Structures are given as C-alpha cells and as structure tokens.
XYZ file of N, CA, C and O in Angstrom:
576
model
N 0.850 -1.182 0.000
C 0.000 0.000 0.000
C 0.890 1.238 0.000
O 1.908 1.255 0.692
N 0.592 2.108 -0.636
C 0.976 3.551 -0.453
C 1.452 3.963 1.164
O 0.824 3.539 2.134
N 2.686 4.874 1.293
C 2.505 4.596 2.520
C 1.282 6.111 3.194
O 0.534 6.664 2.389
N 1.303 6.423 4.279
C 0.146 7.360 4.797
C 0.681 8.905 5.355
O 1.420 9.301 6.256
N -0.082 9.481 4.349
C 0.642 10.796 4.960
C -0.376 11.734 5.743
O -1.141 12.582 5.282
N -0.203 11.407 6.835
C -1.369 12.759 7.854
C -1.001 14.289 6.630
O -1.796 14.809 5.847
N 0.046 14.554 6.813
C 0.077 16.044 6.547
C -0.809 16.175 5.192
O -1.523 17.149 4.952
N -0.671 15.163 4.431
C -1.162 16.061 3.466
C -2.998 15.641 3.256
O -3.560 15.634 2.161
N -3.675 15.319 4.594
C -5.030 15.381 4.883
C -5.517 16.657 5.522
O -5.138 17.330 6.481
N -6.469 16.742 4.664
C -7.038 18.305 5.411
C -7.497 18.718 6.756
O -7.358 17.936 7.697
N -7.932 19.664 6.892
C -7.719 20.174 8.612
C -9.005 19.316 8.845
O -9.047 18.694 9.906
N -10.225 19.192 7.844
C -11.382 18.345 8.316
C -11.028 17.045 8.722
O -11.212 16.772 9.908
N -10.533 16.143 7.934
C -9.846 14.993 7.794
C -8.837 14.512 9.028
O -8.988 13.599 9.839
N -8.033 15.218 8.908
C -7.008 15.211 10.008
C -7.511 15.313 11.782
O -6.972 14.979 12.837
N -9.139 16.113 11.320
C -9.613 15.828 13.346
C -10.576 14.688 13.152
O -11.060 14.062 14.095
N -10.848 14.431 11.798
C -11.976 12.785 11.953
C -10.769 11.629 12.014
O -11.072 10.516 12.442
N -9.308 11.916 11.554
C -8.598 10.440 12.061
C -8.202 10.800 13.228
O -8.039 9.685 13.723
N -7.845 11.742 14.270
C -7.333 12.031 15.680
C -8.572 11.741 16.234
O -8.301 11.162 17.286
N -9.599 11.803 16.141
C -10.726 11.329 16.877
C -11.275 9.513 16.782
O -11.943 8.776 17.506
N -10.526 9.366 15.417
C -10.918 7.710 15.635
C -9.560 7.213 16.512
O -9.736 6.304 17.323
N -8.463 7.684 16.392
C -6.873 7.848 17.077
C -7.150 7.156 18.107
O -6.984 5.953 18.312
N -7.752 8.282 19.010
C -8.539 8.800 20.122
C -8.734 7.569 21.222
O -8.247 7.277 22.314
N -9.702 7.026 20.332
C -10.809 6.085 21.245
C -9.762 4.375 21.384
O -9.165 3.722 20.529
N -9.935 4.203 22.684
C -8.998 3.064 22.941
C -9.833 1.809 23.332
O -9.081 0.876 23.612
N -11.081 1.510 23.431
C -11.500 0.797 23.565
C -13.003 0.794 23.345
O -13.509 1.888 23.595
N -13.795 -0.083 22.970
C -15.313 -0.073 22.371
C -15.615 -1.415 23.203
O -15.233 -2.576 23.056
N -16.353 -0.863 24.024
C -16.784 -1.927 25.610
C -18.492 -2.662 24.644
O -19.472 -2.112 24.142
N -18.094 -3.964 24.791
C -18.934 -4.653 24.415
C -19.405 -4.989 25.887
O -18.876 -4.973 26.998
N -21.151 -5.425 25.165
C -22.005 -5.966 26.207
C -21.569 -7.460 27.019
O -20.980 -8.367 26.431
N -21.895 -7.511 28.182
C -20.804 -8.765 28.674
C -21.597 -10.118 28.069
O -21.027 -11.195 27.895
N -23.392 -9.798 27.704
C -23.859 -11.185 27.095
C -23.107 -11.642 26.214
O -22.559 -12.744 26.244
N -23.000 -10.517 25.047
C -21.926 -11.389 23.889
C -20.574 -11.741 23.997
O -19.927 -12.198 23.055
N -20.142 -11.545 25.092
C -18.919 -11.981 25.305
C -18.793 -13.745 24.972
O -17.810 -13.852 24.238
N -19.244 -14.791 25.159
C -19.180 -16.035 25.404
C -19.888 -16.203 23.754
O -19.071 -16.146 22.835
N -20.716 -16.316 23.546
C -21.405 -16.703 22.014
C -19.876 -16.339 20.744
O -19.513 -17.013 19.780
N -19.379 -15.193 21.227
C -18.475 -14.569 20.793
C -17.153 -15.699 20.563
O -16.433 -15.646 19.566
N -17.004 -16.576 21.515
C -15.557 -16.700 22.027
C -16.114 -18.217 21.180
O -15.366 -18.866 20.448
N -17.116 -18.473 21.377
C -17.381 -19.801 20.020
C -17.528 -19.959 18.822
O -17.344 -21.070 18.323
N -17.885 -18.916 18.103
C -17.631 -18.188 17.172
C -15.697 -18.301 16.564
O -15.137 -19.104 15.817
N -15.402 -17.599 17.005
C -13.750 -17.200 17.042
C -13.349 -18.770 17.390
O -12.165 -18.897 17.078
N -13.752 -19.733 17.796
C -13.275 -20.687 17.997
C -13.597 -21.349 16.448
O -12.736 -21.741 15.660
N -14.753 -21.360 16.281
C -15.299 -21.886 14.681
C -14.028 -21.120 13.963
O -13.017 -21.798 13.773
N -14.032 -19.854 13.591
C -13.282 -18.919 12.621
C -11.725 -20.230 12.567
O -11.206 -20.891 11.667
N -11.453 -20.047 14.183
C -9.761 -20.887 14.021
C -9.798 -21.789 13.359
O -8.814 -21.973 12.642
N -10.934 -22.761 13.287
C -10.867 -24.161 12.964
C -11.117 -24.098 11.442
O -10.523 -24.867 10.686
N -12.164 -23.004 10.911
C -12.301 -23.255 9.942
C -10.996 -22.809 8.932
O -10.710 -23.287 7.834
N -10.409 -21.883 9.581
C -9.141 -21.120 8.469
C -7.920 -22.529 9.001
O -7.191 -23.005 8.131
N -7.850 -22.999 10.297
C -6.748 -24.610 10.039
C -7.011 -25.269 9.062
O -6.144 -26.020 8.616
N -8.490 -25.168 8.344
C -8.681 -26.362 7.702
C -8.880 -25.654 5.932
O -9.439 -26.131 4.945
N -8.212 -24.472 6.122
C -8.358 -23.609 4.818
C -9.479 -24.159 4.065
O -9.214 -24.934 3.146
N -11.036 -23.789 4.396
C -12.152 -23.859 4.307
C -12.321 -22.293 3.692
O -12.241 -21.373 4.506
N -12.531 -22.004 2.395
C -13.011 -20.461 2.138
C -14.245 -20.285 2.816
O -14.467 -19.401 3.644
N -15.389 -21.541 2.269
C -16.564 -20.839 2.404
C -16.472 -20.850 4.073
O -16.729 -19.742 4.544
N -16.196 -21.756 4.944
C -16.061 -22.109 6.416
C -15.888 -20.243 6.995
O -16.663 -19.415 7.473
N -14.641 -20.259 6.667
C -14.150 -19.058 6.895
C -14.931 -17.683 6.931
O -14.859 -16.948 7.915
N -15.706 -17.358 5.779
C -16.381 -16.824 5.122
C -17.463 -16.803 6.146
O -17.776 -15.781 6.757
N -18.039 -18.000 6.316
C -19.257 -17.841 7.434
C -19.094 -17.675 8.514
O -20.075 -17.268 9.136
N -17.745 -17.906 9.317
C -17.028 -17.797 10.521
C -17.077 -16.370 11.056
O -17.700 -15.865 11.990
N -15.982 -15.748 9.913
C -15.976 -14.806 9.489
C -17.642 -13.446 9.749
O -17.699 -12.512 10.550
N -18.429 -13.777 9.002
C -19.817 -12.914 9.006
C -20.106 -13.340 10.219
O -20.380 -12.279 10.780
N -20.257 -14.355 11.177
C -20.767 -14.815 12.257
C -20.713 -13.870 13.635
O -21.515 -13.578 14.521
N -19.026 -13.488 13.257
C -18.056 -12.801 14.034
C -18.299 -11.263 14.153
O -18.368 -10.522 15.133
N -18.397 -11.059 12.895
C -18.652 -9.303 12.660
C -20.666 -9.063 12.730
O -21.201 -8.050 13.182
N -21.314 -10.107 12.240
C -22.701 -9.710 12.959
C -22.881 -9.770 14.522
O -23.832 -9.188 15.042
N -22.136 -10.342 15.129
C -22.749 -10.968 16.703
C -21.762 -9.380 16.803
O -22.529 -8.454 16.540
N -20.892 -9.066 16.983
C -20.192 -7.318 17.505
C -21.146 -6.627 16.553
O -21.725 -5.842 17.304
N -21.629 -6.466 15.391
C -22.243 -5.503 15.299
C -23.803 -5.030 16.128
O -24.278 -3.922 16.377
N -24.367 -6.635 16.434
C -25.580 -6.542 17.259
C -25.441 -6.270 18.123
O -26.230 -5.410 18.514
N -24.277 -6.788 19.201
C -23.510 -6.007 20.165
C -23.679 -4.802 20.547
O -24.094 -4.464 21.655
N -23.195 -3.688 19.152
C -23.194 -2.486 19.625
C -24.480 -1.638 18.677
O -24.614 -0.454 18.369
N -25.328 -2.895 18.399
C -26.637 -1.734 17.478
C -26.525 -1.175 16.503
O -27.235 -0.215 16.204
N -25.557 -1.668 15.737
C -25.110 -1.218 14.297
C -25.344 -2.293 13.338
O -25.394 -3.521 13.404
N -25.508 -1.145 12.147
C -25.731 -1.925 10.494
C -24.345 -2.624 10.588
O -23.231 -2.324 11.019
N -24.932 -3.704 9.981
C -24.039 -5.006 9.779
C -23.469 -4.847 7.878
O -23.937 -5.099 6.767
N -22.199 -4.273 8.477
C -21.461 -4.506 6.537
C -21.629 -6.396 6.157
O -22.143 -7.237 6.895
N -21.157 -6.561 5.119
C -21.043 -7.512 4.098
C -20.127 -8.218 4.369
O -19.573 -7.364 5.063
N -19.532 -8.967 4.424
C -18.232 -9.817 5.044
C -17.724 -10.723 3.342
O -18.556 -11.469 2.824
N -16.933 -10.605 2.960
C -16.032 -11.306 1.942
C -14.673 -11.333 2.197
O -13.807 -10.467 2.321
N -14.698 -12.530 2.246
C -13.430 -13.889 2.334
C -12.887 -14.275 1.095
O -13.205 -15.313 0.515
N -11.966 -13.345 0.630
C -11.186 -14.021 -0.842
C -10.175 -14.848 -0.328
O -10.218 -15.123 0.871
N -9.161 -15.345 -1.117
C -8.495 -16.231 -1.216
C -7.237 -15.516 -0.992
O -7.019 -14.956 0.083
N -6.192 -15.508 -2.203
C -5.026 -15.328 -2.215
C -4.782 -13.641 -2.104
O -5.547 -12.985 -2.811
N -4.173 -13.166 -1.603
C -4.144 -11.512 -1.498
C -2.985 -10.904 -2.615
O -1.853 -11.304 -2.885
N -3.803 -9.742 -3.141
C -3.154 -8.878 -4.179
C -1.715 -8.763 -3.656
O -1.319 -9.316 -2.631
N -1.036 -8.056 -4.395
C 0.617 -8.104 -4.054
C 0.570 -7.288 -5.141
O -0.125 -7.331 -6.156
N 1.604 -6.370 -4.690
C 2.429 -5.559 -5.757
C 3.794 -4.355 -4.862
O 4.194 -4.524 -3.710
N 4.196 -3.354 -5.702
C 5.610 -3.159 -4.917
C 5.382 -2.633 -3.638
O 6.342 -2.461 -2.887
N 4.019 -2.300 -3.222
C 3.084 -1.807 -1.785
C 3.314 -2.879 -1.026
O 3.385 -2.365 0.091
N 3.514 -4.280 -0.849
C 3.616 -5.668 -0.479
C 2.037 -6.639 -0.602
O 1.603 -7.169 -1.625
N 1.545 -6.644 0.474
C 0.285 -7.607 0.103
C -1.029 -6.559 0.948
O -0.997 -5.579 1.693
N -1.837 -7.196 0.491
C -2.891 -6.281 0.748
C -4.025 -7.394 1.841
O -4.546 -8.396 1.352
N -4.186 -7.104 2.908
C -4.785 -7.812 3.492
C -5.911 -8.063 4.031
O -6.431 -9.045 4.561
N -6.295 -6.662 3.733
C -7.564 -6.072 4.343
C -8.165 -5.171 3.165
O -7.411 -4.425 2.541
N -9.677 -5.256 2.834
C -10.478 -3.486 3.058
C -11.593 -3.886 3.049
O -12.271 -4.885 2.810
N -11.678 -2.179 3.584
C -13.495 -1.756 3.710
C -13.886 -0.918 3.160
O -13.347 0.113 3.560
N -14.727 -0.708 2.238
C -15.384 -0.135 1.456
C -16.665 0.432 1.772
O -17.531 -0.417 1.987
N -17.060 1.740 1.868
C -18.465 2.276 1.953
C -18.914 3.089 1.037
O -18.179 3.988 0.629
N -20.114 2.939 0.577
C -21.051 3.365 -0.535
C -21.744 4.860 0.056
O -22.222 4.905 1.190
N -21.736 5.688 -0.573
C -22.467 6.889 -0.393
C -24.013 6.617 0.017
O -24.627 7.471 0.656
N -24.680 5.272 -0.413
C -25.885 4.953 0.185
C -26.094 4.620 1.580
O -27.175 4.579 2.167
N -24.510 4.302 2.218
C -24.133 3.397 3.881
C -24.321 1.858 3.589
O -24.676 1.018 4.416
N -24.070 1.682 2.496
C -23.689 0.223 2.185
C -22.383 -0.179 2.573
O -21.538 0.589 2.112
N -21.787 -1.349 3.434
C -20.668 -1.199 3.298
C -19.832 -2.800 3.580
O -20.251 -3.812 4.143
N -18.743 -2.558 3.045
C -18.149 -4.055 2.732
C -16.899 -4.547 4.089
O -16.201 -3.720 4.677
N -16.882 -5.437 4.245
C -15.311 -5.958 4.999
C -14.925 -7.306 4.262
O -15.381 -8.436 4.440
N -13.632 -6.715 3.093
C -12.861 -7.831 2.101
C -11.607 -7.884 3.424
O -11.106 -6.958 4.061
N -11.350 -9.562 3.505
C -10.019 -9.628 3.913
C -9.803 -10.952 3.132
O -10.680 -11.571 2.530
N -8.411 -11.305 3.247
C -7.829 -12.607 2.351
C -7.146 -13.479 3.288
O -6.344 -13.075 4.130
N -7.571 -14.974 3.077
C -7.072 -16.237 3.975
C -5.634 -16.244 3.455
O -4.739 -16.246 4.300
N -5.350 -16.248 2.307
C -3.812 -17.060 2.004
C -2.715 -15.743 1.514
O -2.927 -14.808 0.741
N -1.398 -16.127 2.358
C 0.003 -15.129 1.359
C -0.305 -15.169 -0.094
O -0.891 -15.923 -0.871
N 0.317 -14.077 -0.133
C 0.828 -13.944 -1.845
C 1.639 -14.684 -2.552
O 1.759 -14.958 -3.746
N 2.345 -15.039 -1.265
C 4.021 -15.859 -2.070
C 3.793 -17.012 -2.087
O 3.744 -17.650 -3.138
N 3.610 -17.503 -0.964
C 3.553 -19.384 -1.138
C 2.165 -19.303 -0.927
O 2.137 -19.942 0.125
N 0.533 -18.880 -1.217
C -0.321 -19.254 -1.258
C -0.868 -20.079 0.134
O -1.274 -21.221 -0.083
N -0.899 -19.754 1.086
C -0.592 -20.618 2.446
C -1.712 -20.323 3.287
O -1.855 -19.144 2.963
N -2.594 -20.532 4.117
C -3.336 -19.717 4.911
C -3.170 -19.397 5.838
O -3.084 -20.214 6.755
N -3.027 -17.869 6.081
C -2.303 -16.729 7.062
C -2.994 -17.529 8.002
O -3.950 -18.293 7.863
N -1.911 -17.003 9.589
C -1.776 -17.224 10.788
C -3.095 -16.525 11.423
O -3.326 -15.404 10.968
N -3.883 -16.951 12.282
C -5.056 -17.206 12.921
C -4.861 -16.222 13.435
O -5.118 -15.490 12.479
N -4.570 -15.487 14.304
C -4.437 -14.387 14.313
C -4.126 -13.213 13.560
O -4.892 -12.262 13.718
N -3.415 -13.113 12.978
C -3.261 -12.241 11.883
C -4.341 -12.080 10.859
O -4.563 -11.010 10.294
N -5.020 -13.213 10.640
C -6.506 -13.048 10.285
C -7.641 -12.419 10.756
O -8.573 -11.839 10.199
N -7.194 -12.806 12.581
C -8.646 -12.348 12.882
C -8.368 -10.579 13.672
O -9.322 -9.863 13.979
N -7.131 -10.230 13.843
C -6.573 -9.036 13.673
C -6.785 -7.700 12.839
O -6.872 -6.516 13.165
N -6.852 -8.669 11.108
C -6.740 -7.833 9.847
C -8.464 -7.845 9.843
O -8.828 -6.687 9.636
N -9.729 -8.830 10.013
C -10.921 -8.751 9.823
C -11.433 -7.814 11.337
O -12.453 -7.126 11.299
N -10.585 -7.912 12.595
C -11.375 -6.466 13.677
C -10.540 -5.233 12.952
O -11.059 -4.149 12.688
N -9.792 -5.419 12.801
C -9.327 -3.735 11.708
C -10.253 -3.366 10.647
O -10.747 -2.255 10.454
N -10.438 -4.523 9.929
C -11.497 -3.514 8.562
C -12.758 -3.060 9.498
O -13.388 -2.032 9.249
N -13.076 -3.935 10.619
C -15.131 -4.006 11.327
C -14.361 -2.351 11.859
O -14.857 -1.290 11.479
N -12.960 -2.410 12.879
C -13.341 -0.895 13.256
C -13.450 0.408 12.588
O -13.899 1.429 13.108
N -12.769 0.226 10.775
C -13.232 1.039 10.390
C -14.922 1.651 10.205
O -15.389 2.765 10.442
N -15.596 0.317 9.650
C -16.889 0.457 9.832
C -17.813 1.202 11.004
O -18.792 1.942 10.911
N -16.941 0.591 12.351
C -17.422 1.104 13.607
C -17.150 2.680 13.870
O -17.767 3.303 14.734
N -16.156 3.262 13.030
C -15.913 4.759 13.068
C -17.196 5.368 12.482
O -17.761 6.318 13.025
N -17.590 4.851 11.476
C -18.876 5.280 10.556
C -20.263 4.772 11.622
O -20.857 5.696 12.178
N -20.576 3.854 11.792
C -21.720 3.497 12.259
C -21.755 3.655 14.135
O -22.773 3.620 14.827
N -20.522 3.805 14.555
C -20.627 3.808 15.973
C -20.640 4.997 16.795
O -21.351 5.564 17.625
N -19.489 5.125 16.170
C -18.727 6.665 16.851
C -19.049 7.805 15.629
O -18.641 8.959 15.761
N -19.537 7.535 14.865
C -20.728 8.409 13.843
C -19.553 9.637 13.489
O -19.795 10.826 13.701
N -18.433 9.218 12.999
C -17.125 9.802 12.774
C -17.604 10.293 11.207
O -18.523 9.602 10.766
N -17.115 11.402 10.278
C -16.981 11.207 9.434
C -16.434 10.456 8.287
O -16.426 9.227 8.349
N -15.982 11.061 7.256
C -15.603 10.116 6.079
C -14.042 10.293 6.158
O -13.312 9.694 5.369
C-alpha cells in the first residue's frame, strides 16, 4: 500500500482520524462476550482447515454478533483467497463504503508468495481492523 501521509489530509480529515486515534476501547455488552468466544473458535478451525466458504461464514458470524452487540448496520463480510501483491507488499484487508451506507469488509485467507493460509491471528486481527473502520462510521458516527 501507499505509505500514509497525515500532513497532506485536510484540517477536516485530520480531526476525523485524531478522533478515531482517540478512542482506545469499544466496551462490548458482557452477554456477547461467550457466544463470541465460540464463534472465534469456529473462525480458528475453519481457516486450520483452509475452508473459504467455512471461513467466510465464521468470518460474518463474528462481525454480525459485535455488530448486534453495539446496534449497528451489519457490513457484508467477503473472504477471498489469495491476497493482491504488488511493490506496496500484500494487501490484506479493506473496507469499502457506498455513499448509500452500504458497506463491505474484504479480507484474504492465504500469502501472496507461497499461497498458504495466514496465521489465525493475523486473520482475525486484519478482519477487527477492517469491522473498526466500519465502527468509526456506524458507531462513533465519525466522518468520512
């Protein structure tokens, strides 16, 4: 990826990312805590067993039960395969939102290089990174 330059984001821009910066923690309800932790247990098993579609449903399982959590529209969840690569390195993550508030979370199971399926964490790392972008938009009602 390109790398990121604060400076050259505008003064609007620059207080909607210091304000997502900001926030250090998004306190979930303690019910979903446990439904949660079986879930994430499915996700592990299904990406050991490099299962796309597994994954895929693991995956949406994970990001609807936190979005009901916190009372938010639930984005789209897609599970590709092998991740783009180019002289940026690999691309592992995105989220995409539609001017309608449609909105997507793409992340990818396998490296670029040897085709392999990324480390279980690093998976489920790169898929709460794309949901908190979402959560800037739908939670913390951050701008664009």
């Amino acid at each position: 990826m390109p790398s990121f330059d604060f400076e050259a984001l505008s003064a609007k821009n620059k207080r909607i990312y210091l304000a997502s910066d900001r926030v250090r923690e998004i306190v979930l309800p303690a019910v979903a805590l446990p439904s949660l932790a079986t879930k994430v247990r499915r996700l592990r098993g299904a990406l050991g067993a490099a299962e796309p579609r597994s994954v895929e449903q693991a995956s949406r399982e994970i990001v609807r039960a936190l979005c009901e959590a916190l009372a938010v529209s639930i984005p789209h969840v897609r599970v590709r395969e092998v991740r783009p690569h180019g002289d940026y390195g690999e691309l592992h993550g995105l989220y995409t939102r539609w001017r309608d508030g449609r909105a997507r979370v793409e992340v990818w199971m396998r490296t670029a290089r040897n085709e392999q399926p990324v480390a279980f964490r690093t998976f489920l790392r790169t898929l709460g990174h794309e949901l908190v972008h979402h959560l800037d938009y739908a939670h913390l009602a951050l701008g664009n």
